[in-house]
């Protein structure tokens, strides 16, 4: 992506390179989405690869998909939205998103909100199956949990930190988001 002719808005990667077609699709139906809707990014270009040498891993096998237009589109695994100027904003990786109460949860977006709290050194949000959540126990949905490494000066204040993080989510996240647990750890990977 690049931003020639139009200034990139904060949070946007830019517009597709000349000669490339980018579109946003519903990952479940394959239907192209309107501007502003979050979906799976796909790219069509004369320079798009035709396949993988030898065999593809199960993770990469779905990267090339034949669409209803008969063209083979590259799906890099990014959840994005595109504005009316064609600028693309990244939301998450498709492999990290999960369903909660029938709605998509984008962990990276929530991590950005929570990371603004001064106590949070690093946080990772993931979804877990829970037999204790009657709303989702018999579905393929997951409940959000937050793993947190906090800064030294906040150790011993975890209950207060949780209250403040819940307030941050209430003010910034989708209204349906309800975190099942906050798990405090000494360190988190990467």
Coordinates of C-alpha atoms in Angstrom, one line a residue:
X1 CA 0.0 0.0 0.0
X2 CA 1.1 3.5 -0.6
X3 CA -0.5 6.9 -0.2
X4 CA 0.2 9.0 -3.3
X5 CA -2.2 11.8 -3.9
X6 CA -4.2 11.3 -0.7
X7 CA -2.8 11.8 2.8
X8 CA -3.0 8.7 4.9
X9 CA -5.4 9.0 7.8
X10 CA -4.1 7.9 11.2
X11 CA -4.4 4.1 11.5
X12 CA -4.5 3.5 7.8
X13 CA -1.9 1.6 5.8
X14 CA -2.5 3.5 2.6
X15 CA -4.1 2.6 -0.7
X16 CA -3.3 -0.4 -2.9
X17 CA -0.4 -0.2 -5.4
X18 CA -1.3 0.7 -9.0
X19 CA -2.3 -2.4 -11.0
X20 CA -3.6 -4.2 -7.9
X21 CA -7.3 -4.6 -7.0
X22 CA -8.1 -4.8 -3.3
X23 CA -11.4 -5.7 -1.8
X24 CA -12.9 -6.7 1.5
X25 CA -15.0 -9.8 1.8
X26 CA -17.1 -11.5 4.4
X27 CA -14.9 -14.4 5.5
X28 CA -17.9 -16.7 5.9
X29 CA -20.1 -15.9 2.8
X30 CA -17.4 -14.7 0.4
X31 CA -19.6 -11.7 -0.3
X32 CA -17.8 -8.4 -1.1
X33 CA -18.5 -5.8 1.6
X34 CA -19.2 -2.1 1.3
X35 CA -16.8 0.6 2.5
X36 CA -16.3 0.8 6.2
X37 CA -17.2 -2.8 7.0
X38 CA -14.6 -5.1 8.5
X39 CA -13.8 -8.3 6.6
X40 CA -11.1 -10.3 5.1
X41 CA -8.7 -8.5 2.8
X42 CA -8.1 -10.0 -0.7
X43 CA -5.9 -8.8 -3.5
X44 CA -6.1 -9.5 -7.3
X45 CA -3.1 -8.6 -9.5
X46 CA -1.2 -9.8 -12.5
X47 CA 1.7 -10.3 -10.1
X48 CA -0.2 -12.5 -7.6
X49 CA 1.4 -15.9 -7.2
X50 CA -0.3 -18.8 -8.9
X51 CA 0.3 -21.3 -6.1
X52 CA 2.8 -22.7 -3.7
X53 CA 5.9 -24.7 -4.8
X54 CA 5.5 -28.4 -3.9
X55 CA 2.9 -28.5 -1.1
X56 CA 1.3 -25.8 1.0
X57 CA 0.9 -26.1 4.7
X58 CA -2.7 -26.3 6.0
X59 CA -2.3 -22.7 7.3
X60 CA -1.4 -21.3 3.8
X61 CA -3.5 -23.6 1.7
X62 CA -6.5 -21.3 1.8
X63 CA -4.5 -18.2 0.8
X64 CA -5.5 -18.5 -2.9
X65 CA -9.3 -18.6 -3.4
X66 CA -11.3 -18.7 -6.6
X67 CA -14.1 -16.2 -6.4
X68 CA -17.5 -16.0 -8.2
X69 CA -15.9 -13.8 -10.8
X70 CA -13.6 -16.7 -11.8
X71 CA -10.5 -14.9 -10.7
X72 CA -8.0 -16.3 -8.1
X73 CA -7.6 -13.8 -5.3
X74 CA -4.8 -13.8 -2.7
X75 CA -6.1 -13.7 0.9
X76 CA -3.2 -12.8 3.2
X77 CA -5.2 -13.5 6.4
X78 CA -5.8 -9.9 7.4
X79 CA -9.1 -8.5 8.8
X80 CA -9.4 -4.9 7.5
X81 CA -11.8 -2.2 6.4
X82 CA -11.5 0.1 3.5
X83 CA -12.7 3.7 3.4
X84 CA -14.3 5.6 0.5
X85 CA -10.8 6.8 -0.6
X86 CA -9.5 3.2 -0.9
X87 CA -7.4 3.5 2.2
X88 CA -7.0 0.2 4.2
X89 CA -7.0 0.0 8.0
X90 CA -5.8 -3.2 9.6
X91 CA -7.9 -4.7 12.5
X92 CA -6.4 -8.2 13.1
X93 CA -5.3 -11.4 11.6
X94 CA -8.0 -13.9 10.7
X95 CA -6.3 -16.5 12.8
X96 CA -6.7 -14.4 16.0
X97 CA -10.4 -13.5 15.6
X98 CA -13.1 -15.5 17.3
X99 CA -16.9 -15.5 17.8
X100 CA -18.5 -14.4 21.0
X101 CA -22.3 -14.2 21.3
X102 CA -22.5 -14.4 17.5
X103 CA -20.2 -11.4 17.0
X104 CA -16.6 -11.2 15.9
X105 CA -14.0 -10.3 18.5
X106 CA -10.8 -8.6 17.2
X107 CA -8.2 -9.2 20.0
X108 CA -5.6 -6.7 18.6
X109 CA -8.1 -3.8 18.8
X110 CA -8.9 -4.6 22.5
X111 CA -5.2 -5.0 23.3
X112 CA -4.6 -1.5 22.0
X113 CA -7.2 -0.1 24.4
X114 CA -6.0 -2.0 27.4
X115 CA -2.3 -1.3 26.7
X116 CA -2.9 2.4 27.3
X117 CA -3.3 1.8 31.0
X118 CA -0.1 2.6 32.8
X119 CA -0.1 -0.7 34.7
X120 CA -0.1 -2.8 31.6
X121 CA 3.4 -3.8 30.4
X122 CA 1.9 -6.2 27.8
X123 CA -1.4 -7.9 27.3
X124 CA -2.7 -10.7 25.1
X125 CA -6.4 -11.4 24.6
X126 CA -7.5 -14.8 23.5
X127 CA -10.8 -16.8 23.3
X128 CA -11.4 -20.0 25.3
X129 CA -14.2 -22.5 25.3
X130 CA -16.1 -22.5 28.6
X131 CA -18.6 -25.1 29.9
X132 CA -19.4 -22.5 32.6
X133 CA -20.9 -20.0 30.1
X134 CA -24.4 -21.2 29.2
X135 CA -24.8 -18.8 26.4
X136 CA -21.9 -20.4 24.5
X137 CA -21.3 -23.8 26.0
X138 CA -22.8 -25.8 23.2
X139 CA -21.5 -23.6 20.3
X140 CA -18.2 -23.0 18.6
X141 CA -18.0 -19.6 20.2
X142 CA -15.4 -18.5 22.8
X143 CA -15.1 -16.2 25.7
X144 CA -12.5 -13.4 25.9
X145 CA -9.8 -13.7 28.5
X146 CA -7.0 -11.3 29.1
X147 CA -3.4 -12.3 30.0
X148 CA -1.5 -9.4 31.5
X149 CA 2.0 -8.6 32.5
X150 CA 1.9 -5.5 34.7
X151 CA 4.5 -3.0 35.7
X152 CA 6.2 -3.6 39.0
X153 CA 4.8 -0.5 40.7
X154 CA 1.2 -1.9 40.2
X155 CA 1.8 -5.4 41.7
X156 CA -0.5 -5.9 44.6
X157 CA -3.1 -3.6 43.1
X158 CA -4.5 -6.1 40.6
X159 CA -8.2 -5.8 41.8
X160 CA -8.0 -2.0 41.2
X161 CA -6.3 -2.5 37.8
X162 CA -9.1 -4.9 36.7
X163 CA -11.7 -2.3 37.6
X164 CA -9.9 0.3 35.6
X165 CA -9.4 -2.1 32.6
X166 CA -13.1 -3.0 32.7
X167 CA -13.9 0.7 32.5
X168 CA -11.6 1.2 29.5
X169 CA -13.4 -1.7 27.7
X170 CA -16.8 -0.3 28.6
X171 CA -15.8 3.1 27.1
X172 CA -14.0 1.8 24.0
X173 CA -15.0 -1.8 23.0
X174 CA -18.1 -3.2 21.4
X175 CA -20.9 -3.3 23.9
X176 CA -21.2 -7.1 23.8
X177 CA -17.6 -7.7 25.0
X178 CA -17.5 -9.3 28.4
X179 CA -14.1 -10.6 29.6
X180 CA -14.3 -13.8 31.6
X181 CA -11.0 -13.5 33.4
X182 CA -8.0 -11.3 33.8
X183 CA -4.9 -13.5 34.4
X184 CA -1.8 -11.8 35.7
X185 CA 1.6 -13.2 34.7
X186 CA 5.2 -12.3 35.2
X187 CA 6.0 -12.3 31.5
X188 CA 4.2 -12.8 28.2
X189 CA 5.7 -14.1 25.0
X190 CA 7.0 -11.8 22.3

